[in-house]
Short mmCIF file of C-alpha atoms and ligand atoms in Angstrom, two decimals:
data_model
loop_
_atom_site.label_atom_id
_atom_site.label_comp_id
_atom_site.label_asym_id
_atom_site.label_seq_id
_atom_site.Cartn_x
_atom_site.Cartn_y
_atom_site.Cartn_z
CA MET A 534 5.02 -16.49 -8.51
CA GLU A 535 7.82 -16.54 -11.02
CA ILE A 536 8.14 -13.72 -13.55
CA ARG A 537 10.23 -14.34 -16.67
CA VAL A 538 11.14 -12.07 -19.53
CA LYS A 539 12.16 -13.30 -22.98
CA ALA A 540 12.70 -12.06 -26.50
CA GLY A 541 10.41 -13.47 -29.16
CA SER A 542 7.07 -13.37 -30.91
CA ILE A 543 3.98 -14.02 -28.82
CA GLN A 544 2.31 -16.01 -31.63
CA THR A 545 5.02 -18.68 -31.49
CA GLU A 546 4.88 -19.13 -27.71
CA ILE A 547 4.33 -22.68 -26.52
CA ALA A 548 1.94 -22.08 -23.61
CA PRO A 549 -1.50 -23.04 -22.29
CA LEU A 550 -2.46 -19.36 -22.77
CA ILE A 551 -1.11 -16.22 -24.42
CA VAL A 552 -2.41 -12.70 -23.75
CA VAL A 553 -2.66 -9.91 -26.31
CA ASN A 554 -4.70 -6.69 -26.25
CA LEU A 555 -6.97 -4.39 -28.19
CA PHE A 556 -7.93 -0.72 -27.93
CA GLU A 557 -11.61 0.10 -28.21
CA GLY A 558 -12.66 1.07 -31.71
CA VAL A 559 -9.75 -0.64 -33.50
CA THR A 560 -10.96 -2.81 -36.39
CA GLU A 561 -7.59 -3.78 -37.86
CA PRO A 562 -5.35 -4.86 -34.98
CA GLY A 563 -1.62 -4.19 -35.44
CA GLY A 564 1.56 -5.21 -33.63
CA ALA A 565 1.53 -8.44 -31.65
CA THR A 566 -2.28 -8.65 -31.65
CA GLY A 567 -2.26 -8.24 -35.44
CA ALA A 568 0.32 -10.99 -35.80
CA VAL A 569 -1.79 -13.37 -33.68
CA ASP A 570 -4.89 -12.39 -35.63
CA ARG A 571 -3.21 -13.19 -38.96
CA ALA A 572 -1.94 -16.50 -37.62
CA LEU A 573 -5.51 -17.31 -36.58
CA GLY A 574 -6.85 -16.47 -40.02
CA GLY A 575 -8.50 -13.23 -38.91
CA GLN A 576 -10.43 -14.59 -35.92
CA ILE A 577 -9.87 -11.45 -33.84
CA ARG A 578 -11.05 -9.19 -36.69
CA GLU A 579 -14.12 -11.38 -36.98
CA LEU A 580 -14.90 -11.03 -33.29
CA ILE A 581 -14.68 -7.26 -33.68
CA SER A 582 -16.79 -7.03 -36.84
CA ALA A 583 -19.43 -9.33 -35.36
CA GLY A 584 -19.63 -6.93 -32.42
CA ASP A 585 -18.78 -9.65 -29.92
CA PHE A 586 -15.63 -7.94 -28.65
CA ARG A 587 -15.22 -4.18 -28.52
CA GLY A 588 -11.97 -3.72 -26.62
CA LYS A 589 -13.69 -2.02 -23.68
CA ARG A 590 -11.38 -1.51 -20.71
CA ASN A 591 -10.71 -4.83 -18.93
CA GLU A 592 -13.10 -6.76 -21.20
CA THR A 593 -11.74 -10.22 -21.99
CA VAL A 594 -12.40 -12.85 -24.63
CA VAL A 595 -10.84 -16.27 -25.07
CA LEU A 596 -10.11 -17.87 -28.45
CA TYR A 597 -9.11 -21.45 -29.23
CA PRO A 598 -6.53 -21.59 -32.04
CA GLY A 599 -7.09 -25.27 -32.74
CA GLY A 600 -3.48 -25.83 -33.72
CA ALA A 601 -3.04 -22.69 -35.83
CA ILE A 602 -0.40 -21.54 -33.30
CA PRO A 603 1.37 -23.50 -30.53
CA ALA A 604 -0.63 -21.80 -27.74
CA GLN A 605 -3.69 -23.66 -26.49
CA ARG A 606 -5.69 -20.48 -25.81
CA VAL A 607 -5.55 -16.81 -26.74
CA LEU A 608 -6.88 -14.21 -24.37
CA VAL A 609 -7.57 -10.75 -25.74
CA VAL A 610 -7.93 -8.02 -23.13
CA GLY A 611 -9.56 -4.68 -23.89
CA LEU A 612 -7.60 -1.52 -23.15
CA GLY A 613 -10.50 0.92 -23.62
CA LYS A 614 -10.17 4.17 -25.56
CA GLU A 615 -6.58 4.90 -26.53
CA GLU A 616 -6.83 8.62 -25.68
CA LYS A 617 -7.87 7.72 -22.12
CA PHE A 618 -5.25 5.03 -21.65
CA ASP A 619 -2.58 5.44 -18.98
CA LEU A 620 -0.29 3.44 -16.71
CA ASP A 621 -3.16 2.43 -14.44
CA GLY A 622 -4.92 1.12 -17.54
CA VAL A 623 -1.94 -1.21 -17.97
CA ARG A 624 -2.18 -2.38 -14.33
CA GLN A 625 -5.89 -2.99 -14.66
CA ALA A 626 -5.70 -4.79 -18.01
CA ALA A 627 -2.91 -7.04 -16.73
CA GLY A 628 -4.96 -7.72 -13.60
CA ALA A 629 -8.09 -8.55 -15.58
CA ALA A 630 -6.15 -10.91 -17.85
CA ALA A 631 -4.41 -12.65 -14.93
CA LYS A 632 -7.68 -13.25 -13.12
CA LYS A 633 -9.28 -14.63 -16.28
CA ALA A 634 -6.27 -16.91 -16.76
CA ARG A 635 -6.68 -18.27 -13.25
CA GLU A 636 -10.42 -18.78 -13.81
CA LEU A 637 -9.54 -20.87 -16.85
CA GLY A 638 -7.45 -23.06 -14.59
CA VAL A 639 -4.10 -22.52 -16.27
CA THR A 640 -1.06 -22.28 -14.02
CA ARG A 641 1.16 -20.32 -16.39
CA PHE A 642 0.76 -17.96 -19.32
CA SER A 643 2.70 -15.63 -21.60
CA THR A 644 1.78 -12.02 -22.26
CA ILE A 645 2.92 -9.01 -24.18
CA VAL A 646 3.63 -5.76 -22.30
CA HIS A 647 0.42 -3.77 -22.60
CA GLY A 648 0.91 -0.15 -23.55
CA GLY A 649 4.68 -0.42 -24.12
CA GLY A 650 5.65 2.39 -26.48
CA ARG A 651 2.20 4.04 -26.37
CA ALA A 652 1.90 7.80 -26.09
CA GLY A 653 3.62 8.92 -22.91
CA LEU A 654 4.20 5.42 -21.55
CA ASN A 655 7.74 4.16 -21.49
CA LEU A 656 8.41 0.47 -21.78
CA GLU A 657 10.02 0.07 -18.36
CA ASP A 658 7.05 1.66 -16.57
CA ALA A 659 4.63 -0.41 -18.64
CA ALA A 660 6.46 -3.66 -17.79
CA GLN A 661 6.42 -2.67 -14.11
CA ALA A 662 2.68 -1.99 -14.32
CA VAL A 663 1.98 -5.32 -16.04
CA VAL A 664 3.75 -7.21 -13.28
CA GLU A 665 2.16 -5.13 -10.51
CA GLY A 666 -1.31 -5.62 -11.97
CA THR A 667 -0.73 -9.36 -12.35
CA ILE A 668 0.65 -10.08 -8.88
CA LEU A 669 -1.79 -7.75 -7.12
CA ALA A 670 -4.81 -9.18 -8.94
CA LEU A 671 -3.95 -12.78 -8.11
CA TYR A 672 -3.65 -12.09 -4.37
CA ARG A 673 -5.85 -14.14 -2.06
CA PHE A 674 -5.85 -14.74 1.68
CA ARG A 675 -6.65 -18.34 2.54
CA GLU A 676 -4.55 -18.91 5.62
CA HIS A 677 -7.44 -19.81 7.91
CA LYS A 678 -9.44 -21.91 5.43
CA THR A 679 -8.92 -25.54 6.26
CA GLU A 680 -10.42 -26.63 2.95
CA PRO A 681 -10.29 -25.03 -0.49
CA ALA A 682 -13.49 -23.47 -1.83
CA GLU A 683 -15.56 -25.72 -4.09
CA ASP A 684 -14.61 -24.03 -7.37
CA GLU A 685 -11.13 -22.94 -6.29
CA ARG A 686 -8.53 -22.75 -9.05
CA PRO A 687 -4.83 -23.38 -8.53
CA ASP A 688 -2.35 -20.51 -8.22
CA ILE A 689 -0.67 -19.14 -11.31
CA GLU A 690 2.93 -20.27 -10.95
CA ALA A 691 4.72 -18.44 -13.74
CA VAL A 692 4.12 -15.54 -16.09
CA THR A 693 6.36 -14.80 -19.08
CA LEU A 694 6.62 -11.32 -20.58
CA VAL A 695 7.42 -11.66 -24.26
CA GLU A 696 9.24 -8.71 -25.85
CA PHE A 697 9.56 -8.68 -29.62
CA SER A 698 12.77 -6.71 -29.85
CA ALA A 699 15.73 -8.40 -28.20
CA GLU A 700 17.54 -5.16 -27.37
CA LYS A 701 14.60 -4.00 -25.27
CA VAL A 702 14.60 -7.12 -23.08
CA PRO A 703 16.86 -5.58 -20.38
CA VAL A 704 14.45 -2.64 -20.09
CA VAL A 705 11.49 -4.97 -19.65
CA GLU A 706 13.47 -7.03 -17.14
CA ARG A 707 14.22 -3.93 -15.09
CA GLY A 708 10.58 -2.85 -15.01
CA ALA A 709 9.40 -6.38 -14.25
CA ARG A 710 11.79 -6.71 -11.33
CA THR A 711 10.67 -3.38 -9.85
CA GLY A 712 7.03 -4.35 -10.30
CA GLN A 713 7.53 -7.70 -8.61
CA ILE A 714 9.29 -6.18 -5.60
CA ILE A 715 6.61 -3.54 -5.13
CA ALA A 716 3.64 -5.87 -5.64
CA GLU A 717 5.04 -8.45 -3.24
CA ALA A 718 5.51 -5.70 -0.64
CA VAL A 719 1.88 -4.64 -1.12
CA ASN A 720 0.72 -8.24 -0.74
CA MET A 721 2.73 -8.60 2.45
CA ALA A 722 0.96 -5.52 3.84
CA ARG A 723 -2.38 -7.02 2.74
CA ASP A 724 -1.59 -10.24 4.58
CA LEU A 725 -0.87 -8.33 7.79
CA VAL A 726 -4.13 -6.38 7.52
CA ASN A 727 -6.27 -9.40 6.61
CA GLN A 728 -4.84 -11.32 9.52
CA PRO A 729 -7.25 -11.37 12.48
CA ALA A 730 -6.18 -9.46 15.58
CA ASN A 731 -5.40 -12.66 17.49
CA TYR A 732 -2.90 -13.56 14.75
CA ALA A 733 -1.49 -10.05 14.41
CA THR A 734 -0.77 -8.89 17.94
CA PRO A 735 1.86 -6.20 18.58
CA ALA A 736 4.34 -8.96 19.46
CA ILE A 737 3.63 -10.79 16.20
CA LEU A 738 4.04 -7.55 14.22
CA ALA A 739 7.39 -7.08 15.95
CA GLU A 740 8.47 -10.63 15.06
CA THR A 741 7.39 -10.05 11.47
CA ALA A 742 9.54 -6.91 11.36
CA GLN A 743 12.50 -8.83 12.78
CA LYS A 744 12.13 -11.54 10.14
CA LEU A 745 11.87 -8.90 7.45
CA ALA A 746 15.03 -7.27 8.73
CA ALA A 747 16.91 -10.57 8.53
CA ASP A 748 15.64 -11.31 5.02
CA PHE A 749 16.09 -7.84 3.52
CA ASP A 750 19.11 -6.52 5.39
CA LEU A 751 17.24 -3.92 7.42
CA ARG A 752 18.00 -2.85 10.98
CA CYS A 753 15.24 -3.67 13.43
CA GLN A 754 14.79 -2.48 16.98
CA VAL A 755 11.79 -3.25 19.16
CA LEU A 756 11.13 -1.23 22.29
CA ASP A 757 9.10 -2.94 24.99
CA ARG A 758 6.89 -1.40 27.66
CA GLU A 759 9.77 -0.73 30.06
CA GLN A 760 11.89 0.97 27.43
CA MET A 761 8.94 3.09 26.34
CA ALA A 762 8.33 4.07 29.96
CA GLU A 763 11.96 5.03 30.38
CA LEU A 764 11.77 7.26 27.31
CA GLY A 765 8.53 8.81 28.53
CA MET A 766 6.08 7.61 25.89
CA GLY A 767 3.11 8.29 28.13
CA ALA A 768 0.60 8.68 25.32
CA LEU A 769 1.34 5.33 23.69
CA LEU A 770 1.53 3.60 27.08
CA GLY A 771 -1.76 5.20 28.07
CA VAL A 772 -3.50 3.50 25.15
CA ALA A 773 -1.71 0.21 25.87
CA GLN A 774 -2.57 0.03 29.56
CA GLY A 775 -6.02 -1.48 28.95
CA SER A 776 -4.64 -4.48 27.06
CA GLU A 777 -3.10 -7.75 28.19
CA GLN A 778 -0.99 -7.83 25.04
CA PRO A 779 2.36 -6.12 25.55
CA PRO A 780 2.77 -3.04 23.31
CA LYS A 781 5.74 -2.79 20.94
CA PHE A 782 7.43 0.21 19.39
CA ILE A 783 8.89 -1.17 16.18
CA ILE A 784 11.72 0.55 14.32
CA LEU A 785 12.87 -0.65 10.88
CA GLU A 786 15.68 1.10 9.06
CA HIS A 787 17.11 0.92 5.57
CA ASN A 788 20.71 2.20 5.29
CA ALA A 789 20.78 2.61 9.06
CA ASP A 790 24.56 2.52 9.21
CA ARG A 791 24.56 5.73 7.26
CA ASP A 792 22.32 7.72 9.61
CA ASP A 793 23.02 11.29 10.60
CA ARG A 794 24.95 10.62 13.81
CA SER A 795 27.66 8.75 11.93
CA ALA A 796 28.65 11.89 9.96
CA ASP A 797 28.93 9.36 7.17
CA ARG A 798 25.48 10.23 6.00
CA SER A 799 26.22 13.81 5.04
CA ARG A 800 29.32 12.64 3.22
CA GLN A 801 27.20 10.23 1.26
CA GLY A 802 24.46 12.82 0.88
CA LEU A 803 21.77 10.45 2.03
CA ASP A 804 18.57 12.15 3.13
CA THR A 805 16.63 10.66 6.02
CA ILE A 806 12.92 10.01 5.47
CA VAL A 807 10.83 8.77 8.40
CA LEU A 808 7.60 6.88 7.77
CA VAL A 809 5.27 6.47 10.74
CA GLY A 810 2.41 3.95 10.71
CA LYS A 811 -0.46 3.58 13.16
CA GLY A 812 -0.33 0.05 14.56
CA ILE A 813 -3.51 -0.43 16.56
CA THR A 814 -3.88 -4.19 16.14
CA PHE A 815 -7.47 -3.97 17.38
CA ASP A 816 -9.50 -0.86 18.13
CA SER A 817 -12.49 -1.54 20.35
CA GLY A 818 -12.61 2.15 21.25
CA GLY A 819 -11.51 1.39 24.81
CA ILE A 820 -13.76 2.75 27.58
CA SER A 821 -15.36 5.01 24.90
CA ILE A 822 -16.36 1.69 23.38
CA LYS A 823 -17.50 1.39 19.76
CA PRO A 824 -20.85 -0.08 18.69
CA GLY A 825 -20.62 -3.80 17.96
CA GLU A 826 -21.66 -3.66 14.33
CA HIS A 827 -18.63 -3.93 12.03
CA MET A 828 -16.26 -3.85 15.00
CA GLU A 829 -14.42 -6.82 13.45
CA GLU A 830 -13.16 -4.40 10.79
CA MET A 831 -11.06 -2.75 13.47
CA LYS A 832 -8.51 -5.53 13.06
CA ALA A 833 -7.42 -3.35 10.14
CA ASP A 834 -6.52 -0.43 12.41
CA MET A 835 -2.86 -1.33 11.95
CA ALA A 836 -2.98 -0.80 8.18
CA GLY A 837 -0.71 2.23 8.55
CA ALA A 838 1.96 0.12 10.21
CA ALA A 839 1.49 -2.56 7.54
CA ALA A 840 2.01 0.05 4.81
CA VAL A 841 5.20 1.25 6.47
CA MET A 842 6.48 -2.31 6.78
CA GLY A 843 5.72 -2.94 3.12
CA ALA A 844 7.45 0.29 2.11
CA LEU A 845 10.59 -0.59 4.09
CA ARG A 846 10.68 -4.03 2.48
CA ALA A 847 10.51 -2.54 -1.01
CA ALA A 848 12.96 0.26 -0.16
CA ALA A 849 15.49 -2.37 0.89
CA ALA A 850 14.88 -4.69 -2.05
CA LEU A 851 15.16 -1.78 -4.49
CA ASP A 852 18.06 -0.33 -2.50
CA VAL A 853 16.77 3.25 -2.69
CA PRO A 854 19.60 5.71 -1.99
CA LEU A 855 18.05 7.11 1.19
CA HIS A 856 18.15 6.48 4.91
CA VAL A 857 14.57 5.32 5.47
CA VAL A 858 13.22 4.86 8.98
CA GLY A 859 9.91 3.13 9.68
CA LEU A 860 8.31 3.75 13.06
CA MET A 861 5.39 1.52 14.04
CA PRO A 862 3.84 2.06 17.46
CA ALA A 863 1.79 -1.08 18.06
CA THR A 864 -0.82 -1.83 20.71
CA GLU A 865 -4.40 -2.94 21.18
CA ASN A 866 -7.03 -0.45 22.33
CA LEU A 867 -9.24 -2.29 24.82
CA PRO A 868 -11.37 -1.47 27.84
CA SER A 869 -10.42 -2.95 31.21
CA GLY A 870 -10.09 -2.00 34.85
CA ARG A 871 -6.68 -0.64 34.01
CA ALA A 872 -7.68 1.21 30.85
CA ILE A 873 -7.43 4.98 30.42
CA LYS A 874 -10.67 6.87 31.00
CA PRO A 875 -12.18 9.97 29.44
CA GLY A 876 -10.76 12.92 31.36
CA ASP A 877 -7.41 11.29 32.09
CA VAL A 878 -4.34 13.36 31.31
CA LEU A 879 -1.29 11.75 29.67
CA LYS A 880 2.23 13.13 29.48
CA SER A 881 3.59 12.52 25.99
CA LEU A 882 7.17 11.98 24.91
CA SER A 883 7.29 15.53 23.53
CA GLY A 884 6.53 16.89 26.98
CA LEU A 885 3.08 18.11 25.93
CA THR A 886 0.24 16.93 28.16
CA ILE A 887 -2.91 15.53 26.56
CA GLU A 888 -6.42 15.43 27.98
CA VAL A 889 -8.14 12.25 26.79
CA ILE A 890 -11.69 13.22 25.88
CA SER A 891 -12.37 9.99 23.99
CA THR A 892 -10.35 6.82 24.45
CA ASP A 893 -11.46 6.00 20.89
CA ALA A 894 -9.26 8.80 19.55
CA GLU A 895 -6.29 6.55 20.35
CA GLY A 896 -4.50 6.66 17.00
CA ARG A 897 -3.37 10.25 17.45
CA LEU A 898 -2.09 9.37 20.93
CA ILE A 899 0.27 6.65 19.77
CA LEU A 900 1.29 8.70 16.70
CA ALA A 901 2.08 11.68 18.94
CA ASP A 902 4.82 9.70 20.66
CA ALA A 903 6.06 8.21 17.40
CA LEU A 904 6.32 11.67 15.79
CA ALA A 905 8.16 12.96 18.85
CA TYR A 906 10.52 9.98 18.54
CA ALA A 907 11.07 10.84 14.85
CA GLN A 908 12.62 14.17 15.89
CA ARG A 909 15.84 12.42 16.91
CA TYR A 910 16.62 11.59 13.25
CA GLN A 911 16.40 15.25 12.15
CA PRO A 912 14.74 13.93 9.00
CA GLN A 913 14.33 15.71 5.69
CA ALA A 914 10.71 14.51 5.75
CA VAL A 915 8.29 12.67 8.00
CA VAL A 916 5.11 11.13 6.63
CA ASP A 917 2.64 9.34 8.86
CA ILE A 918 -0.12 7.05 7.67
CA ALA A 919 -3.11 6.02 9.75
CA THR A 920 -6.65 4.73 9.72
CA LEU A 921 -7.33 7.78 11.85
CA THR A 922 -10.83 9.19 11.52
CA GLY A 923 -14.32 8.08 10.59
CA ALA A 924 -14.74 11.68 9.43
CA CYS A 925 -12.32 10.93 6.58
CA VAL A 926 -14.61 8.15 5.38
CA VAL A 927 -17.48 10.63 5.40
CA ALA A 928 -15.48 13.33 3.60
CA LEU A 929 -13.62 11.30 0.96
CA GLY A 930 -15.30 7.88 0.94
CA GLU A 931 -13.50 4.65 0.32
CA ILE A 932 -11.48 5.79 -2.68
CA THR A 933 -9.41 8.78 -1.65
CA THR A 934 -6.78 9.17 1.06
CA GLY A 935 -6.84 12.39 3.06
CA LEU A 936 -3.59 14.36 2.77
CA MET A 937 -2.54 17.15 5.12
CA GLY A 938 0.86 18.64 5.81
CA THR A 939 2.97 21.53 6.96
CA ASP A 940 5.48 21.42 4.10
CA ALA A 941 4.32 22.44 0.63
CA ASP A 942 7.19 20.67 -1.15
CA LEU A 943 6.54 17.38 0.64
CA VAL A 944 2.81 17.63 -0.05
CA ALA A 945 3.55 18.28 -3.74
CA ARG A 946 5.84 15.25 -3.86
CA ILE A 947 3.09 13.07 -2.39
CA LYS A 948 0.63 14.37 -4.96
CA ALA A 949 3.11 13.53 -7.72
CA ALA A 950 3.58 10.00 -6.34
CA SER A 951 -0.20 9.69 -6.17
CA ALA A 952 -0.57 10.57 -9.85
CA LYS A 953 2.00 7.95 -10.87
CA THR A 954 0.60 5.15 -8.73
CA ALA A 955 -3.13 5.91 -9.07
CA GLU A 956 -3.35 5.78 -5.27
CA LYS A 957 -5.67 8.76 -4.98
CA VAL A 958 -5.05 11.48 -2.40
CA TRP A 959 -6.74 14.82 -1.75
CA GLU A 960 -5.41 17.64 0.37
CA LEU A 961 -7.38 19.15 3.24
CA PRO A 962 -6.32 22.43 4.87
CA LEU A 963 -4.59 22.87 8.22
CA PHE A 964 -5.56 26.50 8.93
CA GLU A 965 -4.41 27.82 12.33
CA GLU A 966 -8.02 28.47 13.32
CA TYR A 967 -8.69 24.71 13.65
CA GLY A 968 -6.37 24.74 16.67
CA GLU A 969 -9.17 26.30 18.76
CA GLN A 970 -11.10 23.03 18.64
CA ILE A 971 -8.44 21.04 20.46
CA LYS A 972 -7.66 23.48 23.30
CA SER A 973 -8.01 21.84 26.69
CA ASP A 974 -8.97 23.44 30.01
CA VAL A 975 -6.71 21.16 32.03
CA ALA A 976 -3.87 20.05 29.71
CA ASP A 977 -1.86 21.46 26.79
CA VAL A 978 -4.14 19.88 24.21
CA LYS A 979 -7.12 17.51 24.07
CA ASN A 980 -7.46 14.48 21.85
CA THR A 981 -10.74 15.31 20.09
CA GLY A 982 -12.04 18.41 18.39
CA GLY A 983 -15.73 17.60 18.12
CA ARG A 984 -17.62 16.60 14.98
CA PRO A 985 -16.77 19.46 12.60
CA ALA A 986 -13.70 18.81 10.45
CA GLY A 987 -12.75 15.72 12.44
CA THR A 988 -10.06 14.67 9.96
CA ILE A 989 -8.43 18.10 10.05
CA THR A 990 -8.49 18.52 13.84
CA ALA A 991 -6.90 15.06 14.20
CA ALA A 992 -4.12 16.13 11.82
CA PHE A 993 -3.82 19.45 13.61
CA PHE A 994 -3.28 17.55 16.85
CA LEU A 995 -0.49 15.52 15.18
CA SER A 996 1.18 18.65 13.81
CA LYS A 997 1.95 19.73 17.38
CA PHE A 998 4.27 16.75 17.72
CA ALA A 999 5.90 17.16 14.31
CA LYS A 1000 7.01 20.75 15.00
CA GLY A 1001 10.16 21.74 13.13
CA MET A 1002 10.11 18.75 10.75
CA PRO A 1003 8.79 18.80 7.17
CA TRP A 1004 5.71 16.68 7.84
CA ALA A 1005 2.70 15.25 6.04
CA HIS A 1006 -0.11 13.00 7.18
CA LEU A 1007 -2.18 10.44 5.28
CA ASP A 1008 -5.59 9.46 6.67
CA ILE A 1009 -6.47 6.06 5.16
CA ALA A 1010 -9.57 5.31 7.26
CA GLY A 1011 -12.02 3.51 4.95
CA LYS A 1012 -9.27 2.81 2.40
CA ALA A 1013 -7.50 -0.08 4.11
CA LEU A 1014 -10.29 -2.60 3.61
CA THR A 1015 -12.68 -2.92 0.72
CA ASP A 1016 -15.97 -4.80 0.92
CA LYS A 1017 -15.93 -5.48 -2.82
CA GLU A 1018 -13.37 -5.72 -5.58
CA ARG A 1019 -12.31 -2.09 -6.32
CA ASN A 1020 -10.67 -2.74 -9.67
CA PRO A 1021 -9.10 -5.81 -11.29
CA TYR A 1022 -5.97 -5.58 -9.14
CA THR A 1023 -7.66 -4.70 -5.83
CA PRO A 1024 -9.64 -7.68 -4.58
CA LYS A 1025 -12.06 -7.65 -1.67
CA GLY A 1026 -10.37 -7.38 1.74
CA ALA A 1027 -7.15 -5.56 2.60
CA THR A 1028 -5.98 -3.18 -0.12
CA GLY A 1029 -2.38 -2.55 0.93
CA VAL A 1030 -3.04 1.17 0.47
CA GLY A 1031 0.00 3.40 0.93
CA VAL A 1032 2.76 0.98 -0.01
CA ARG A 1033 2.96 1.88 -3.69
CA LEU A 1034 2.55 5.58 -2.86
CA PHE A 1035 5.43 5.48 -0.35
CA VAL A 1036 7.70 3.53 -2.65
CA GLN A 1037 7.11 6.02 -5.47
CA LEU A 1038 7.79 8.92 -3.11
CA LEU A 1039 11.09 7.34 -2.05
CA ARG A 1040 12.18 6.35 -5.56
CA ASP A 1041 11.56 9.88 -6.86
CA TRP A 1042 13.05 11.66 -3.84
CA GLY A 1043 16.36 12.61 -5.43
CA LYS A 1044 14.83 13.59 -8.77
N1 BES B 667 -9.69 3.63 13.98
C1 BES B 667 -10.66 4.63 14.12
C2 BES B 667 -11.00 5.34 12.81
C3 BES B 667 -11.68 4.51 11.75
C4 BES B 667 -13.03 4.60 11.55
C5 BES B 667 -10.95 3.70 10.91
C6 BES B 667 -13.64 3.87 10.56
C7 BES B 667 -11.55 2.95 9.91
C8 BES B 667 -12.91 3.04 9.73
C9 BES B 667 -10.17 5.71 15.11
O1 BES B 667 -9.35 5.24 16.11
C10 BES B 667 -11.36 6.31 15.75
O2 BES B 667 -12.03 5.62 16.45
N2 BES B 667 -11.58 7.59 15.52
C11 BES B 667 -12.68 8.29 16.10
C12 BES B 667 -12.18 9.62 16.60
C13 BES B 667 -13.21 10.40 17.37
C14 BES B 667 -13.50 9.71 18.70
C15 BES B 667 -12.70 11.79 17.61
C16 BES B 667 -13.75 8.49 15.03
O3 BES B 667 -13.39 8.81 13.90
O4 BES B 667 -14.92 8.30 15.33
MN1 MN B 668 -10.45 4.56 17.78
ZN1 ZN B 669 -8.31 3.57 15.73
#
């Protein structure tokens, strides 16, 4: 989709549809909405006084100017109560308007920047949020439909942001560009997650990363089974041994030529941040096989890897001044005559041995080797993201990501990024005492800690492999897929959770 920015008055736009807004409780609209209302002879005021439009959050109404202005339609979107309005309100309003526009069958429209100049919201952030909300809301995944749905509307091809004051146009352009980069990265992650497991094998994920590297000037390295064996990634290879699909260890780097071994990096003052994403392209549970109901959702068990890939894409496109490394261990988890069995012991890359109690606790096994691999970068921070535990769905539901970490500053930074992006996170504790639950009789550690605090014991297990690095962990189980539209910009299906959070974390790193 094309995003344009121009200086001008929305009421003189020549377009099939223009979008303005209204706060709840306002009876005399001002600004751009007021100007449109006056041009329409008070039609918006009439709607309000008749009680037919109240400006409730994400409420929409369509007016037909009948020649009073050049636009064919006017869409008014409600912003809700002004005192409760924030940046996510902008995203949602833009999303609601964009979806309504598509329902109307238009293929382009013009809009004002919702919330620009409102209390606490700066214009650049608001423009970014408008574009994010628009592109995210219009996302759909139709790749495997051979015919369009009966009532399917065409894609919106172009959206124009109209800014009244010409000197503010560059600010709006900057925000719009950022928003477009980030939203397109989220939609790429959504595509990867929505893709069925036979179309998103480890090898296909690796090819996708290689294409991304070519398009966005990233460095990509893919380790195959032999290379992993040589390094000693026994935990990852243990999970992979039950599958016919070759596993891949995917490495994507932004500003790789300035990494810490080149001595260049310290001169340039670039910090290294490693993002690690769980890439189980299908989780059957392995020999500890899962029940059949909803097993198809386990195609989304690579949502962590998808989030990391999206974050690297945006980091490159935005050229964040950091050395960012994405590590994506990718494999299927399947039962077979060659598969690992409960009771097996694996030797991980770190040297620690792991007793496999459940082959369904495979995510922490592949992440263990990826975290050990991260050590070589001596990073300033490592954050992993994974659809790791059903216990996290029980504890925090489908809304909130579980956050755990060993570094208070890093955890605080993630919470700050969460507040800005409205990607909700909540911290769970990593008290030493939880370590008791994962002590093994035969190996250094075991891969399950029983039912109590399952999200925490999984994270505690990971912490053993992140020793010495500032580390945090995001458990997105239950958050990667949604069975119904969450909000106007989060349609049913893959959510792309984590991408916007990571990008915010990276963009704010030096601040
Ligand atoms: N991929 C699952 C976790 C999951 C559950 C993701 C529900 C999304 C929705 C993970 O590999 C898993 O199976 N975890 C087990 C761990 C247990 C055996 C200790 C779980 O949570 O049941
Ligand atoms: Mn599992
Ligand atoms: Zn899993």
